[in-house]
XYZ file of C-alpha atoms in Angstrom:
681
model
C 62.651 -82.132 24.195
C 59.488 -79.969 23.962
C 59.630 -77.142 20.809
C 57.527 -74.540 20.496
C 56.719 -72.360 18.039
C 57.139 -68.742 18.461
C 54.240 -66.657 17.028
C 54.415 -63.579 15.038
C 51.703 -61.444 16.629
C 48.448 -61.737 14.173
C 49.551 -64.991 12.874
C 46.220 -66.785 14.018
C 44.086 -63.737 12.648
C 45.813 -64.254 9.622
C 44.969 -68.232 9.741
C 41.560 -67.253 10.321
C 41.166 -65.768 7.162
C 43.017 -67.888 5.186
C 40.208 -70.781 6.494
C 37.375 -68.096 5.662
C 37.915 -66.238 2.755
C 39.285 -68.468 0.756
C 37.933 -71.359 -1.250
C 39.806 -75.146 -1.128
C 41.321 -74.102 -4.636
C 41.959 -70.674 -3.689
C 43.799 -71.737 -0.756
C 46.008 -74.257 -2.098
C 46.859 -71.340 -4.895
C 47.675 -68.423 -2.517
C 49.843 -71.132 -0.527
C 51.343 -73.010 -3.197
C 55.350 -74.310 -2.825
C 58.124 -72.391 -3.638
C 59.105 -72.766 -7.505
C 57.592 -72.214 -10.576
C 53.290 -71.527 -10.133
C 50.607 -70.668 -13.187
C 47.035 -70.254 -11.132
C 44.874 -70.359 -14.244
C 41.804 -67.868 -12.587
C 38.517 -67.595 -14.725
C 36.497 -64.346 -14.349
C 35.112 -63.561 -10.957
C 37.000 -66.200 -9.459
C 39.050 -64.001 -6.396
C 42.265 -63.502 -8.622
C 42.788 -60.304 -6.894
C 41.856 -62.131 -3.714
C 44.383 -64.706 -4.215
C 47.251 -62.951 -5.215
C 46.941 -60.304 -2.102
C 46.763 -64.050 0.178
C 49.720 -65.092 -1.572
C 51.865 -62.108 -0.809
C 50.914 -62.120 2.425
C 51.407 -66.024 3.010
C 55.192 -65.372 2.097
C 55.902 -62.480 4.089
C 53.758 -64.648 7.491
C 56.302 -67.316 6.584
C 59.461 -65.035 7.101
C 59.741 -63.537 3.004
C 60.581 -60.258 3.585
C 58.412 -57.786 2.439
C 61.528 -55.784 0.108
C 61.658 -58.778 -1.623
C 58.773 -59.491 -3.251
C 58.034 -57.971 -6.666
C 54.432 -57.817 -7.352
C 54.078 -56.649 -11.212
C 50.669 -55.420 -12.358
C 49.516 -54.033 -15.248
C 47.188 -51.183 -14.020
C 47.958 -48.505 -11.331
C 44.675 -49.362 -10.174
C 44.895 -53.007 -9.791
C 48.487 -52.205 -7.953
C 46.569 -49.879 -5.310
C 43.635 -52.213 -4.288
C 46.436 -54.972 -3.401
C 48.803 -52.992 -1.711
C 45.536 -52.201 0.185
C 43.644 -55.308 0.427
C 47.336 -56.491 1.750
C 47.337 -53.639 4.550
C 44.590 -54.877 6.105
C 45.998 -58.001 6.234
C 49.186 -57.467 7.290
C 49.690 -53.592 8.219
C 52.443 -51.563 7.157
C 54.964 -54.237 5.925
C 52.342 -54.451 2.557
C 53.854 -50.630 1.658
C 57.655 -52.206 1.404
C 56.707 -55.071 -1.508
C 57.931 -54.204 -4.800
C 54.384 -53.204 -6.252
C 53.210 -52.003 -9.545
C 53.369 -52.242 -13.218
C 56.068 -52.743 -15.556
C 57.224 -49.366 -16.454
C 56.721 -48.528 -12.989
C 59.525 -50.677 -11.290
C 61.697 -50.364 -14.737
C 61.841 -47.050 -13.905
C 62.484 -47.391 -9.963
C 64.788 -49.910 -10.764
C 66.590 -47.538 -13.668
C 67.230 -44.491 -11.793
C 70.295 -46.594 -9.588
C 71.833 -48.061 -12.468
C 70.947 -45.139 -15.462
C 74.632 -44.233 -15.883
C 75.919 -47.906 -16.563
C 73.456 -47.701 -19.691
C 74.757 -43.957 -20.823
C 72.188 -42.100 -19.128
C 71.524 -40.430 -16.276
C 70.358 -40.735 -13.145
C 68.023 -37.579 -13.720
C 66.980 -38.744 -16.838
C 63.203 -37.695 -18.000
C 60.332 -39.624 -19.398
C 58.478 -38.324 -22.138
C 54.859 -38.697 -22.519
C 53.132 -38.978 -25.505
C 52.892 -35.250 -26.227
C 56.459 -35.367 -25.849
C 57.450 -37.941 -28.142
C 55.436 -36.780 -30.867
C 57.597 -34.363 -30.797
C 60.685 -35.925 -30.789
C 59.805 -38.342 -33.570
C 59.147 -35.319 -36.106
C 62.784 -33.999 -35.489
C 64.296 -37.584 -35.554
C 61.687 -38.201 -39.114
C 63.327 -34.832 -40.015
C 66.587 -36.535 -39.461
C 65.642 -39.080 -41.954
C 64.593 -37.193 -44.735
C 60.814 -37.851 -44.333
C 59.321 -34.298 -44.260
C 58.657 -32.665 -47.203
C 57.871 -35.781 -49.215
C 55.165 -35.934 -50.177
C 51.383 -36.870 -48.562
C 51.715 -40.418 -49.134
C 54.793 -40.247 -46.775
C 54.339 -41.845 -43.145
C 52.490 -39.889 -40.068
C 54.824 -39.213 -37.294
C 51.996 -40.637 -34.909
C 52.565 -44.111 -37.751
C 56.348 -43.941 -37.245
C 56.031 -44.304 -33.560
C 53.779 -47.037 -33.528
C 56.123 -49.438 -35.558
C 58.750 -48.727 -34.029
C 57.175 -49.241 -30.341
C 55.399 -52.470 -31.708
C 58.449 -53.971 -33.602
C 59.879 -53.178 -29.955
C 57.187 -54.853 -28.271
C 56.971 -58.221 -30.409
C 60.770 -58.273 -30.505
C 60.593 -58.589 -34.417
C 63.026 -56.100 -36.568
C 61.159 -52.675 -37.898
C 60.452 -54.321 -41.374
C 58.899 -57.398 -40.763
C 56.269 -55.062 -38.867
C 55.738 -52.473 -41.974
C 55.362 -55.084 -43.971
C 53.070 -56.786 -41.540
C 50.933 -54.009 -40.932
C 51.380 -51.328 -43.011
C 52.643 -52.716 -46.140
C 52.026 -49.419 -48.091
C 55.018 -47.958 -46.145
C 57.276 -50.633 -47.404
C 59.219 -48.606 -50.025
C 59.591 -45.917 -47.137
C 61.950 -49.224 -45.210
C 65.659 -46.706 -45.360
C 63.700 -43.735 -44.380
C 62.149 -45.878 -41.287
C 64.807 -47.455 -39.635
C 67.021 -44.182 -40.245
C 64.522 -42.434 -38.523
C 64.335 -45.425 -35.600
C 68.504 -44.931 -35.001
C 68.071 -40.754 -35.262
C 65.005 -41.052 -32.848
C 67.084 -43.127 -30.249
C 69.650 -40.968 -30.573
C 67.618 -38.217 -29.687
C 66.527 -39.554 -26.318
C 69.977 -40.594 -25.674
C 71.056 -36.964 -26.168
C 68.693 -35.487 -24.198
C 69.148 -37.741 -21.169
C 65.538 -38.797 -21.837
C 63.343 -42.445 -22.103
C 60.411 -43.282 -23.013
C 58.016 -45.683 -21.684
C 59.085 -48.372 -24.011
C 62.609 -47.839 -23.189
C 61.407 -48.193 -19.201
C 61.753 -51.643 -20.212
C 63.832 -51.964 -23.118
C 67.111 -50.333 -21.384
C 66.373 -52.813 -17.691
C 66.298 -55.602 -20.610
C 69.668 -54.128 -21.593
C 70.570 -53.228 -18.189
C 70.362 -57.572 -17.272
C 71.681 -58.162 -20.307
C 74.895 -56.675 -20.414
C 75.508 -56.666 -17.110
C 75.654 -59.777 -15.746
C 76.121 -58.386 -12.257
C 73.089 -56.202 -12.359
C 71.136 -59.312 -13.284
C 72.401 -61.237 -10.627
C 71.666 -58.149 -7.892
C 67.810 -58.510 -9.160
C 68.169 -62.242 -8.998
C 69.102 -61.829 -4.971
C 66.907 -58.480 -4.487
C 63.750 -60.100 -5.664
C 63.002 -64.054 -4.118
C 59.926 -64.201 -5.161
C 58.215 -62.842 -8.132
C 54.360 -62.489 -8.529
C 53.203 -61.828 -12.613
C 49.519 -60.497 -12.430
C 47.295 -60.813 -16.017
C 50.307 -63.215 -18.051
C 48.541 -63.716 -20.961
C 48.550 -59.609 -21.580
C 52.456 -59.603 -21.047
C 54.549 -59.171 -24.055
C 58.444 -60.681 -25.195
C 60.246 -58.320 -23.577
C 58.071 -58.154 -20.034
C 58.149 -61.812 -20.118
C 61.704 -62.536 -20.827
C 63.014 -59.892 -18.425
C 60.938 -61.416 -15.404
C 62.099 -65.354 -15.907
C 65.573 -64.322 -16.422
C 65.796 -62.319 -12.706
C 63.757 -65.421 -11.559
C 66.119 -67.129 -13.304
C 68.986 -65.649 -12.039
C 67.480 -65.753 -7.961
C 65.761 -68.175 -6.093
C 63.651 -69.772 -8.559
C 60.108 -68.254 -7.513
C 58.020 -67.256 -10.098
C 54.063 -67.230 -9.505
C 52.301 -66.517 -12.637
C 48.884 -65.837 -12.986
C 46.406 -65.090 -15.720
C 43.082 -66.175 -18.077
C 44.443 -67.378 -21.183
C 40.844 -67.442 -22.606
C 40.924 -63.606 -21.829
C 44.192 -62.872 -23.737
C 42.654 -60.033 -25.782
C 45.682 -56.998 -26.762
C 47.385 -58.619 -29.136
C 47.310 -54.967 -31.236
C 49.394 -53.739 -28.285
C 52.202 -56.584 -28.631
C 51.190 -58.954 -25.922
C 51.783 -62.405 -26.209
C 49.297 -65.333 -26.081
C 51.935 -68.286 -25.480
C 53.414 -66.271 -22.588
C 50.869 -67.705 -20.705
C 50.050 -70.819 -22.949
C 53.519 -72.016 -23.169
C 53.937 -71.147 -19.457
C 54.547 -74.967 -18.782
C 56.539 -75.824 -22.224
C 58.948 -73.023 -20.039
C 58.647 -74.628 -16.803
C 58.578 -78.227 -16.404
C 58.433 -78.052 -12.696
C 55.584 -75.673 -12.170
C 52.078 -76.651 -10.908
C 49.470 -75.873 -12.109
C 46.368 -74.219 -9.767
C 42.890 -73.393 -11.373
C 40.350 -71.509 -9.862
C 36.974 -72.316 -11.615
C 34.621 -70.824 -9.296
C 32.545 -68.307 -10.044
C 31.138 -65.361 -7.757
C 30.386 -62.739 -10.392
C 27.784 -63.886 -12.706
C 24.767 -66.707 -12.008
C 24.614 -70.669 -12.995
C 22.727 -69.176 -16.753
C 25.342 -66.972 -17.674
C 28.204 -69.244 -16.398
C 26.915 -71.979 -18.626
C 26.927 -69.521 -21.854
C 30.550 -68.898 -21.227
C 31.408 -72.058 -20.851
C 29.879 -73.111 -23.900
C 31.232 -70.447 -25.919
C 35.166 -70.359 -25.116
C 35.117 -74.168 -25.589
C 34.749 -73.659 -29.152
C 38.089 -72.073 -28.736
C 41.098 -74.139 -30.946
C 42.988 -73.776 -28.472
C 43.810 -73.160 -24.518
C 43.739 -74.432 -21.466
C 40.854 -76.214 -21.315
C 38.214 -75.380 -17.969
C 34.431 -75.119 -16.544
C 33.722 -72.476 -14.552
C 30.909 -73.056 -12.074
C 29.010 -70.516 -10.519
C 28.662 -69.666 -6.770
C 25.588 -67.701 -7.136
C 22.014 -69.358 -6.800
C 20.221 -69.496 -10.307
C 18.872 -66.438 -12.084
C 17.573 -66.071 -16.003
C 18.767 -66.947 -19.215
C 20.701 -64.514 -21.717
C 18.303 -62.801 -23.957
C 19.114 -62.797 -27.819
C 17.178 -60.303 -29.364
C 16.995 -59.692 -33.686
C 16.344 -56.259 -34.307
C 14.677 -55.275 -37.161
C 18.150 -52.554 -38.237
C 20.520 -50.583 -35.889
C 17.548 -48.230 -35.224
C 15.747 -50.113 -33.463
C 18.688 -52.078 -31.551
C 19.270 -48.950 -30.094
C 15.525 -48.076 -29.343
C 15.725 -52.142 -27.594
C 19.082 -51.346 -25.305
C 17.660 -47.778 -24.370
C 13.853 -48.513 -23.343
C 15.445 -51.497 -21.396
C 17.841 -49.312 -19.671
C 14.846 -47.182 -18.581
C 13.146 -50.384 -17.138
C 15.829 -51.948 -15.471
C 16.542 -48.510 -13.967
C 12.538 -48.211 -12.715
C 13.124 -52.000 -11.108
C 15.739 -49.957 -8.789
C 19.002 -50.640 -10.796
C 21.365 -47.211 -10.875
C 22.369 -46.611 -13.917
C 26.471 -47.128 -12.819
C 25.385 -50.995 -12.401
C 24.422 -51.084 -16.300
C 26.655 -51.364 -19.375
C 26.760 -51.197 -23.053
C 29.148 -53.234 -24.520
C 30.698 -53.086 -28.343
C 33.422 -54.705 -30.286
C 34.142 -51.148 -32.321
C 33.419 -47.829 -31.036
C 31.681 -46.969 -34.105
C 29.231 -49.399 -33.138
C 27.669 -47.271 -30.553
C 26.850 -44.297 -32.294
C 23.388 -44.732 -33.167
C 22.782 -45.503 -29.831
C 24.540 -42.493 -28.544
C 22.286 -40.405 -30.568
C 19.428 -42.648 -29.268
C 20.572 -41.926 -25.404
C 20.881 -37.958 -25.835
C 17.249 -38.065 -27.297
C 15.730 -39.465 -24.018
C 17.727 -37.889 -21.628
C 19.924 -40.892 -20.083
C 23.307 -39.923 -18.595
C 26.541 -41.572 -19.459
C 29.502 -41.929 -20.178
C 32.107 -43.319 -22.484
C 35.005 -45.484 -21.876
C 36.508 -46.395 -25.602
C 37.361 -42.355 -26.473
C 35.574 -39.569 -26.840
C 31.567 -39.379 -27.044
C 31.188 -39.162 -30.102
C 30.581 -36.228 -30.975
C 33.281 -34.199 -29.750
C 36.023 -36.443 -31.953
C 37.662 -34.017 -34.709
C 36.625 -35.806 -37.877
C 32.939 -35.754 -36.645
C 33.220 -31.630 -35.931
C 34.722 -31.661 -39.819
C 31.842 -32.979 -40.807
C 29.235 -31.554 -39.122
C 31.452 -28.424 -39.955
C 30.764 -29.069 -43.365
C 26.884 -29.726 -42.996
C 26.664 -26.540 -41.247
C 28.093 -24.407 -43.705
C 25.878 -25.625 -46.117
C 23.289 -25.132 -44.517
C 24.171 -21.859 -43.022
C 26.834 -19.833 -45.369
C 27.725 -17.124 -42.965
C 28.613 -19.537 -40.196
C 31.965 -18.535 -39.375
C 33.525 -20.953 -37.134
C 32.801 -23.958 -39.749
C 34.525 -21.767 -42.445
C 37.778 -21.524 -40.277
C 37.590 -25.053 -39.186
C 37.100 -26.432 -42.740
C 39.846 -24.046 -44.455
C 42.175 -24.826 -41.086
C 42.606 -28.418 -42.576
C 43.991 -27.021 -46.167
C 47.028 -27.179 -47.013
C 49.103 -23.983 -46.524
C 46.212 -22.032 -44.955
C 47.064 -21.376 -41.086
C 44.784 -18.819 -38.867
C 46.614 -15.693 -40.636
C 45.145 -16.892 -43.390
C 41.855 -18.420 -42.713
C 41.060 -15.489 -40.731
C 41.515 -13.436 -44.165
C 39.487 -15.661 -46.515
C 36.626 -16.383 -43.707
C 36.396 -11.871 -44.354
C 35.932 -12.171 -47.618
C 33.475 -14.440 -47.889
C 31.293 -12.667 -44.477
C 31.528 -10.161 -46.975
C 29.895 -11.189 -49.844
C 25.901 -11.388 -50.414
C 26.075 -15.379 -50.747
C 29.772 -16.512 -49.327
C 29.746 -19.888 -51.179
C 29.111 -17.919 -54.514
C 32.251 -15.627 -53.140
C 34.091 -18.736 -52.331
C 34.642 -20.138 -56.324
C 35.642 -16.717 -57.328
C 39.274 -16.297 -58.854
C 39.869 -13.644 -56.026
C 39.472 -16.177 -53.937
C 41.343 -18.675 -55.228
C 44.877 -15.759 -55.466
C 44.491 -15.779 -51.665
C 45.418 -19.313 -51.319
C 48.694 -20.159 -51.478
C 50.060 -22.030 -54.367
C 50.325 -25.639 -52.507
C 47.692 -25.149 -51.197
C 45.328 -24.885 -54.680
C 44.689 -28.217 -56.055
C 43.284 -29.405 -52.758
C 40.801 -25.793 -52.410
C 39.924 -26.707 -56.148
C 38.413 -30.167 -54.607
C 36.892 -28.378 -51.248
C 35.180 -25.774 -53.365
C 34.164 -28.950 -55.986
C 32.555 -30.763 -52.710
C 30.899 -28.118 -51.156
C 29.273 -26.973 -54.537
C 28.396 -30.561 -55.512
C 26.713 -31.157 -51.906
C 24.659 -27.011 -52.498
C 24.046 -28.602 -55.976
C 20.853 -30.877 -54.449
C 19.104 -27.555 -53.603
C 17.836 -26.058 -49.694
C 16.163 -29.269 -49.070
C 19.457 -31.779 -49.244
C 19.198 -34.990 -47.223
C 21.974 -35.421 -44.338
C 22.592 -38.761 -45.562
C 23.769 -37.646 -49.156
C 25.339 -34.729 -48.046
C 27.695 -36.951 -46.099
C 27.639 -39.376 -48.783
C 29.415 -36.826 -50.811
C 32.162 -35.741 -47.928
C 33.514 -39.259 -47.788
C 33.426 -39.211 -52.338
C 35.516 -35.970 -52.059
C 38.439 -34.930 -50.975
C 38.192 -35.248 -46.927
C 38.674 -38.658 -47.080
C 42.488 -37.931 -47.869
C 42.348 -35.561 -45.251
C 41.524 -37.532 -42.675
C 43.889 -39.764 -43.887
C 46.651 -37.109 -43.816
C 45.812 -35.457 -40.657
C 44.653 -38.187 -38.823
C 45.798 -41.533 -36.184
C 43.425 -44.836 -37.236
C 41.948 -43.000 -40.337
C 40.318 -46.098 -41.409
C 38.463 -46.390 -37.852
C 37.846 -42.414 -38.342
C 35.867 -42.925 -41.967
C 33.886 -45.775 -40.682
C 32.500 -43.713 -37.882
C 31.415 -40.888 -40.396
C 29.659 -43.685 -42.832
C 28.025 -44.572 -38.898
C 27.224 -40.867 -38.996
C 25.488 -40.931 -41.825
C 23.066 -43.925 -40.310
C 22.046 -41.631 -38.432
C 21.697 -39.083 -40.527
C 19.166 -41.250 -42.665
C 16.427 -40.675 -40.435
C 16.562 -36.522 -41.115
C 14.863 -34.959 -44.129
C 16.963 -31.785 -43.573
C 20.947 -30.501 -42.582
C 19.143 -27.753 -40.404
C 17.498 -30.638 -38.199
C 19.556 -32.511 -38.428
C 22.863 -30.248 -37.309
C 20.429 -28.524 -34.874
C 19.479 -31.373 -33.209
C 23.128 -32.494 -32.739
C 24.057 -28.788 -31.356
C 21.182 -28.946 -28.712
C 21.894 -31.699 -27.521
C 25.181 -30.436 -26.213
C 27.203 -32.922 -27.529
C 28.835 -31.110 -30.717
C 31.431 -29.156 -28.383
C 31.490 -31.080 -25.669
C 28.895 -28.835 -23.222
C 27.691 -32.297 -21.827
C 30.834 -34.165 -21.031
C 31.063 -35.899 -17.739
C 33.947 -34.713 -15.733
C 36.247 -37.456 -14.833
C 34.570 -38.622 -11.639
C 31.542 -39.916 -12.754
C 28.203 -40.136 -10.665
C 26.503 -42.876 -9.817
C 23.423 -42.510 -11.933
C 25.084 -42.411 -15.436
C 25.336 -45.474 -17.751
C 29.195 -46.835 -19.127
C 29.866 -47.150 -22.811
C 32.703 -49.406 -23.609
C 34.661 -51.140 -26.128
C 35.359 -54.845 -24.772
C 38.713 -54.266 -24.203
C 38.121 -51.212 -21.926
C 35.888 -53.331 -19.716
C 38.393 -55.978 -19.138
C 38.991 -56.579 -15.237
C 35.040 -54.703 -14.516
C 31.342 -55.971 -13.563
C 28.179 -54.925 -13.992
C 24.412 -55.984 -13.118
C 22.975 -55.678 -16.671
C 25.347 -56.318 -19.812
C 24.372 -54.786 -23.019
C 26.637 -56.583 -26.297
C 25.663 -54.673 -29.519
C 25.987 -55.440 -33.159
C 26.709 -59.137 -33.072
C 26.608 -59.703 -36.455
C 29.181 -61.227 -38.673
C 31.368 -58.705 -40.568
C 31.609 -56.761 -36.761
C 31.806 -59.040 -33.845
C 34.064 -60.986 -34.566
C 35.755 -58.178 -37.131
C 36.361 -59.262 -40.685
C 40.164 -58.062 -40.115
C 41.020 -60.212 -37.637
C 39.568 -63.382 -39.438
C 42.131 -62.864 -42.057
C 45.225 -63.380 -39.244
C 46.355 -67.006 -38.294
C 44.404 -66.943 -34.966
C 42.454 -64.126 -35.415
C 39.133 -66.265 -34.776
C 39.950 -67.466 -31.880
C 41.262 -63.683 -30.699
C 37.627 -62.494 -31.166
C 36.344 -65.439 -29.673
C 37.957 -64.542 -26.240
C 37.491 -60.959 -26.959
C 33.467 -62.089 -27.029
C 33.934 -63.972 -23.670
C 35.270 -61.169 -22.136
C 32.052 -59.462 -23.273
C 29.909 -61.971 -21.167
C 31.772 -62.200 -18.052
C 30.938 -58.587 -17.409
C 27.479 -59.382 -17.089
C 26.651 -60.041 -12.987
C 22.686 -60.940 -13.166
C 21.569 -60.401 -17.181
C 23.268 -60.776 -20.424
C 21.648 -58.793 -23.330
C 22.943 -60.143 -26.826
C 21.661 -57.985 -29.630
C 22.035 -57.914 -33.719
C 20.478 -55.669 -36.347
C 18.818 -58.029 -39.457
C 19.860 -55.029 -41.315
C 23.225 -53.140 -41.931
C 22.920 -49.561 -43.304
C 25.645 -48.163 -44.994
C 25.377 -44.431 -44.262
C 23.823 -42.992 -47.896
C 26.790 -45.301 -49.492
C 24.384 -47.510 -51.502
C 21.237 -49.848 -49.628
C 21.356 -51.515 -46.616
C 22.748 -55.319 -46.649
C 21.524 -58.266 -44.785
C 23.218 -59.021 -41.767
C 24.243 -62.937 -40.476
C 24.387 -63.153 -37.368
C 28.098 -63.532 -35.192
C 28.632 -67.263 -35.390
C 29.639 -66.704 -31.686
C 25.852 -66.659 -31.690
C 25.249 -69.625 -33.619
C 27.409 -71.974 -32.554
C 26.407 -71.842 -29.163
C 23.278 -75.040 -28.049
C 20.286 -72.644 -28.329
C 18.594 -74.105 -24.853
C 21.615 -71.902 -22.998
C 19.826 -68.169 -23.839
C 15.839 -67.190 -24.717
C 15.290 -66.134 -27.446
C 12.967 -62.950 -27.819
C 11.122 -61.201 -30.235
C 10.555 -57.225 -30.944
C 6.914 -56.311 -31.264
C 5.802 -53.196 -32.545
C 3.714 -50.596 -31.094
C 0.626 -48.657 -32.799
C 2.583 -45.894 -33.276
C 5.256 -48.248 -35.188
C 4.864 -45.997 -38.837
C 5.327 -42.899 -37.316
C 8.448 -44.746 -35.621
C 10.068 -45.292 -38.841
C 10.438 -41.852 -40.491
C 12.730 -39.500 -40.590
C 12.497 -37.952 -37.350
C 14.673 -37.071 -34.055
C 17.168 -39.749 -32.739
C 15.072 -41.856 -30.844
C 11.477 -41.011 -31.092
C 10.911 -44.731 -31.666
C 7.501 -46.529 -30.584
C 8.958 -50.570 -30.522
C 8.543 -52.627 -27.491
C 9.610 -55.659 -26.543
């Protein structure tokens, strides 16, 4: 008997797309059999395309779209995949359960919240809401009014969240991440309990609850696990290397309870989010957890030139762990990566700006160029140089440098020393002091500005009498700091002034008021390095104000124009690509970061971060490092050691470069406006 297969409309077209759009390894992964599959997708190897075609293949086979769960790590990735899927299969694409873990958790929990003690109309707390609620919980636990050494709300939230995401007791996490808070452990435990109770009472969940309550739902209610197992016949996880313990436990439990169809996609070499609780073993040990799993490798790189790919292969090969892979470029030959030692960080910034302008003159738009760095503060001198040269840029690693609160604080110190009648500067600093609110700050400002010399009026007994009792000690230290800066005379050098601020009481204020105080203090040290090029406070403050950055006047809108250079930490750059990429400050202690090297697996994690950085480059890659590191007025410059990530790679895989000085070298190295250099590559 003759058998005739009925084809759905579009079957032939879809088959043609599979043949035309996918290479052999991509096609094998996209059409993998049912069961457990691990797809190792190197940078630029078409990971998103393979996931999209995998979903299209399943639907073409007769799998209903509603029974496919596609979990991504960003809403942008989910939108992109669904959009691509629509071009392949049309309207059914919208029926796929696609979204982030939190998005999927929210949808499922709305159906069964009552089982967990919540109403179906529960609210989701944003960051500000969480801060407000944890403050109340800390008050319940007796953590307020206990002195400056007590943990801050942001710290407590971070510790509770991290402990949840790595599935470890809070006490262990505190001992590892914030050992100074161990003495507060009973109160921290009480605060965590009170925080959870207040959320339940208010019918609210935070982002962690969208995972935790989902995990609880399928763990405590077997029928709910069975329901979700029947709902999701195929599960696909994007960026498997970035999952934490809770996320992987939830999806693998559902897969086991259902049809046992789980496809994990990712690249162990791009696992760089351990600080957020991501578990490297989730992808590395996938074959151990699922011995029957099939392994697919996507190793053809469509992004980068062969020379860049060869360099990246050689770098990641030094990792002690991970799946071994060798990427092969599908692009024609280009230029080797360039390694550039600079005399110091000033010259490094000058070189980068000059090369960016050269690229732009060659027809490369600024939007196709990126500067990447391990630490946000490593971009500070470069930002000053970019402002000086009028190069439009946007920062994807946080606020532009001069918009940050702690930098504005330091500039306020400098402004009132240079101009004691600067009311806004006085107000900003007075509001940092304990016991001084808006009303008291206004009264103190009025007194100081009514005097012939506000700085002298600051030291009088009458002014001290206006300060609340609990703030008198800190206020006296504040006065002493200002007097120390002023005592150097009218020609105070800015770097010395910033060093005095760092040696005074301001670091304690940073630790009292702000999150990530060590990072902020490192920023201020870099501001001191920038300030070393100036010979007066007035010139430094004027230049920064005229640059328009201090109050964010030059901040770009969310929609970035094409002619905008991108500055980003490596972590923020993941998943993106640019024609030209510059990687800064490749010295030991900075990249790799010195703290990471003290942790188990830290060196490999740092190497993976470097790997992510260099694999962002499509056409040209520039790797730079300063030979000397300035310390922002806190001692002499020190000799830098090039990063091991440069020295461990065969020198034949990159092109060494030397920076040559032009005839204006002497002038360019004198203290001056940032970016007035005269160095050429």
